[in-house]
Steps between C-alpha positions, in 0.01 A plus 500: 500500500657741749346464850364803675612356831587156638443309828772251583371176655720236667346158412578181699306210645365725771376759246387338176335607181163422659569728788585786258170426312309590824654839512495584130222759544700675770809515285299679239346727759840600613563634149774288351479373143707176545590253753871425490561142606802344650640194312231240431692208355558186702747582776641288782227362718394760762684794334388831640623706206516283186850587382628146565338362177525135427271494189455828316257332254220431732283723734563401864229273632560641851362826367202347330664374170413644162124451564537727803702748303245525227225544756702785652558665154119472430407651838749789442361562144150504642583801720713664219854379614785340324782287619883546489729204555831478679734244330835357597721429192824524687501194733318199624510291817794252505265245626433128396135592451619719211478252217744696287766508771431139594558387138835684492611333824399161352651547152760763541604688185294254292183646637296715266485756780871503581562820303189672642674542842806710542743209581873502438543168309872553436689172591717508803833323578295231656299435183161611357334783698252394763235723648583602853210451742586680821213357706662297771517620867855375525781344283390210280729246683323581833159470332582162363646383828182614680283299261303811398499407127277221374371355161124506461252505217323809360126525409584329163682222653854623400791488736581828687732613765336634819656743749233596756237697300728530197476246211750471216441289186757239408642472151356214286632166612728632763300348789542149353797312646596821662728376760598747768323834551818688404514298180141581425564878557797489269273383217273805523497825302504696826700496817368562843681737743448713803295820461797686651722446189255653252666835456839344430405199294156544334506466122160641416365845533274549800248777540715739716657246741202289565583123459138412455456715174675422167518765228357447148644592160232694320745547203423124415198512277347176633534622862335831406214322335447265786501768773275736307255257353251552782505888532498536131201277453319672783553838331389369160185361651421835675555379851773741587582843365876533577809367674741598772839342454686401809867587540583580139864570585549132565467407135788476270370767261217695661468735200476215253262309725260796533504574123425141431208482740361826382518368144309185599243700693445745217456211256243334718316832543475528128393136444246503771374861473619581850618840636868531528636330813636699778852392591709608797819367638648477852812711453689706755628828372790661682732800471277684249460177287196484267325205338615481136230605259568229246401210728129517396381529857244739653726561787613351836318372797523834679788475751645823338187698586495351854853630544424839361196577704672378811801719442272802447370456847843508667654827621856550371583701818478183712733283292835592648380479865337166448801348327748632760281378783466162334883464466560608861239253639575196283879543414401438131567742207303827492446468123349203316764480228761353730245260648407381152854452384573279798184301445562447133846352558363285774202366303729415203725296722240326708221428249635523148846357495417218266313738261798738525726220399281421194508869414877511524530185288285670218707813510827299494400383149517867387807624684695169458810458707552877529314513822526203741175349630549604871558853383189491287295371791615779730440774227157365406410504875601865513300581189203341661553717804497815302239466220259771602185343355363145510652406171585593150326361190771388247369223285603333176786713381338837614602715789327844524694812559318539834602158615855558389507816703383310811780248456760775455382673820516169686850427369612845614374411856658147474837655416487695826371221738660178362828363611787723386651189340177445296466845352694416188238247409196743517565642150523173313181372670312813426619486137357153475175616647472783250581280196178296422619419148818328622633213290603291799285335762131558547426863593118449524544208739759680713291812516184304584684339785607844637164653459305219655731510796489870536124510550478255792812639664334845497177365637651291774753769592279809497141392584565180690815602694594872492139618571501293818836637606435866447266673733524870430122513437330177405232672286766543227593127508261318270494288185603707202598807699808702422602531864773752436237743378353594838248761366361654182389859478183593333656609173686164475181308565321697224783430265470121569125509434546692168756243389268217589219649310725544189666158514260256675153659561342161571771361737386358830521720811550320834516610865476148651584146367515150611876550536512833695694531816263744666142587424424822307363680801769384734755658265297806476489535881878436548566769236370756752806427711722660237324828587558435876857375468658699798219390741507136370866453512527648852231268620648204317844556651356525847278199459790289372719612798232418754381165365777260586479180292722246335325602178729738301410874496450493132249221515319670787496830310337329199248325719395829659435656158280201410302538838423865441447450117270201521308551825140442411281791505232324709748337747444653847773506758304278741403242247729217612378245243529751223852592607596136519373439142689794370808397676487152339475664161801709584697195611418342163638799323800522738610138453492545117688836528781347717546206267497710187753741649736213556678679778378342832296212352464340160253267315790269443624512857234634746626652823224358716632678819519840332158459334340404832651808667360719220161337534500528873582877468214549261253302706605673829466844340172464298306208643600487864542875558804411716649845416183713542673849494682406183177367335313813592771709331476291187122543494535866540709506179232289334230749609717790379576363144200296414273777374780650277574130391135457402502823303814365327305171431203674350730718285695203383171322412358788308819567308507130391143513381541824309846533345582337157485120515278218620456492874512160678336434831665217695238287673376679818660832446181683442521533878812591699794272425727449792620164390854365536718286283368177365324287613342781705401692190318195355267453790131435417293808408146534635329602183157445659564777755625731241186448283283599791679835554249774422585818327473813718542881497859615497469648841402168655784314304752758610383479866526121498819487297650220701256235367632547148167583327646835395760332291251253355274796405790674331565185293137450402433856411826549299452168319139600418634814330751280310198297378300795400789668322751230402655707223594768753728261678622287205559788259486813709798744516692559816576850609669600820319779677702791637450560872555838665531590861692412816398125501555437133772240572231285663266486205488271199244600241442410140240531223401232253303589186343323207299712270256706709529265800748567779584387852696680767693323788659678803654303777725605787843370604729559797206598721608391848531859625179595353267243657241597755564386854162344519613159366288534190590560130436873518782752465571774742286810436652739255795276413417524126412865497664687206584164328311448163498341156548703186253353254489542125165648412446205261361340819133582540364697798258231592667183651361178645677407813529125452597410853261726685227431248392855435542787249691815559609822326869483437687831489805549284730481806331271757646491845591166648284580811203496255594171342595320823241630743343160569744255352877521486504419127302622202376371166293740283377437151291645229339153457148481649440228759163447348 
């Protein structure tokens, strides 16, 4: 069952299934067809996101348990809605409350779960492998000396080791006659160590570099069955209609996993007379990469569309000036490629040294003594620095031609950037990578090691490091974005939509997620600065020069972007309490940004003095008004760009709702979304207030655009059309409409047709110079004069204006001043609203 549209909800103990039941009628009134739920399995107590699962076989009691889930599903069905479930097959919490993990710690390799987790069980020089637990705040000897370890009893009366809130099971019989504490520890299947040594010593694969999350092996049939037992049963029983797969690139064989899951879902659909399950995967596509068609998926979770629609709204004319200004202010590279390369090398060295060593050991088995281990390590690190995508997908004894070409391109780069004395070894290593049917060593194991290291290195280097170091324009720094592509022209955007309709017409389309770094309307507002690059860079340079501070110019420049991008539409200059609340939110973003950048501060080694200086600067500027002239200039920029930003926001929203694919609304984004990075983007949503918002004529909505009702009306009216004519969106063609006239570069228009039904969308882009000076959403008089659409006469002359709720006669070449005379976007259709 392909959804018409989804609504993403973040469940936790503060927002449970019962809370969602109360709002089911409003979800339906908004126009979605499915609620799309965050993970619902038992997670660590108090989890605010659900991705730290400790028992995937049971519905989390904190959310309401299975009874609560069934009640939610019933409430949704009663109002005509279905349910999509987010599942986490890649990892679990490495927590003693995780019974599988606890059993492995107790029994070691003898545990039935030992092969379910991605643990390196290879013996060491010291004897059988022991699981490294990097949980101590200082070296083990100091912890023992301080008396911070003790032996206690668990709930079943069995002996366990206690370290503050952490509990570790003891192997059978080891507590009896244990003697000294070091002797007891020596008899366990794990060894305790400081958290600081994890990157260099850990012998199990973590989710990215998070010590609290251990990766699973879905290629093990027993593990696959255990992890998927609950969602597959819920699908068979008609409780859910589809699945969203978290971080598919973390699996050993994503393609094989997806095909296996699709096969199981299709079999259940046949056995239980259920519609085919919708299946989408979280997959970041870079450098023109596409999701392989043979995976059996319906598409991705929509980061690719989020990137495309954002790039569409950036003016290429501003790129060079913004990049040069950033380099001059910050002393960092003007282009992202250099920043990314430095970050990749750093992340491999600091966070994945142990995993790199395991990878080198695996490839040593294929190249033998030809290439020494240290040389292999260095070259593999360079390969990881140059792979242009998250990973390749070699598995078994198969490497696709596309993946082989990626490795060859990376090898070419490695040959230029590695140590001159290592260049001789690039060719034999590449030859081993391109020879899956080799007779020596284990190519599948070596390639899996490389690929599963490539993905987290890319994520940590690009999204969680480079994006926080590079401040050209922060609206182009978000999850899944190809940051080196600053803008897309209209023709390129249409080409992407045509390809999506051909390949994945039912993929998810996102513009906001629980992982985004900036809210969708914040990005849309910041994009306007690309049109005003000369003015913005002049002001930014002057502001940085006149605001003396121990905070680096680059960090101040990024903060100022966030101030003008996220300033709430209802926040007045004289509202001290409101400014203080906003400043606190900015400080939360700022601390995370500084630590993720790893330049002035770091999660592993916070620079308290620098962070306090940054916080003080932010509070003095925004909350205290200690630099009033400076703040006034910032607010003048907000006032100047906010209307054009809102037009961008409406255009972005309408495109998502009308192009090929299944639009997703992240909770709360039916109104303006100026959220910051998590946890700010996971704040509670006031659904009651939203449900009370009355519909109104377009003129009233446009006049009061700052309250967000205009965006909600666009969502409701467009989704109502999707409900009346689902075939038009799921099966309709996509045809770019030619635009004539002086402002044609600023128009995106397309037609979708299915049989006799059609819809026409026209939205503007790059409109900063065209906005009225009144502060509203109107354009300057005459700005669209002479610019019109050339329509095929297959489109009828009578059209229903979906957003303005009226009918009109549509000429063969309608002018944009006709289509946008009350709203800055247009949706016309042959489908009657009745």
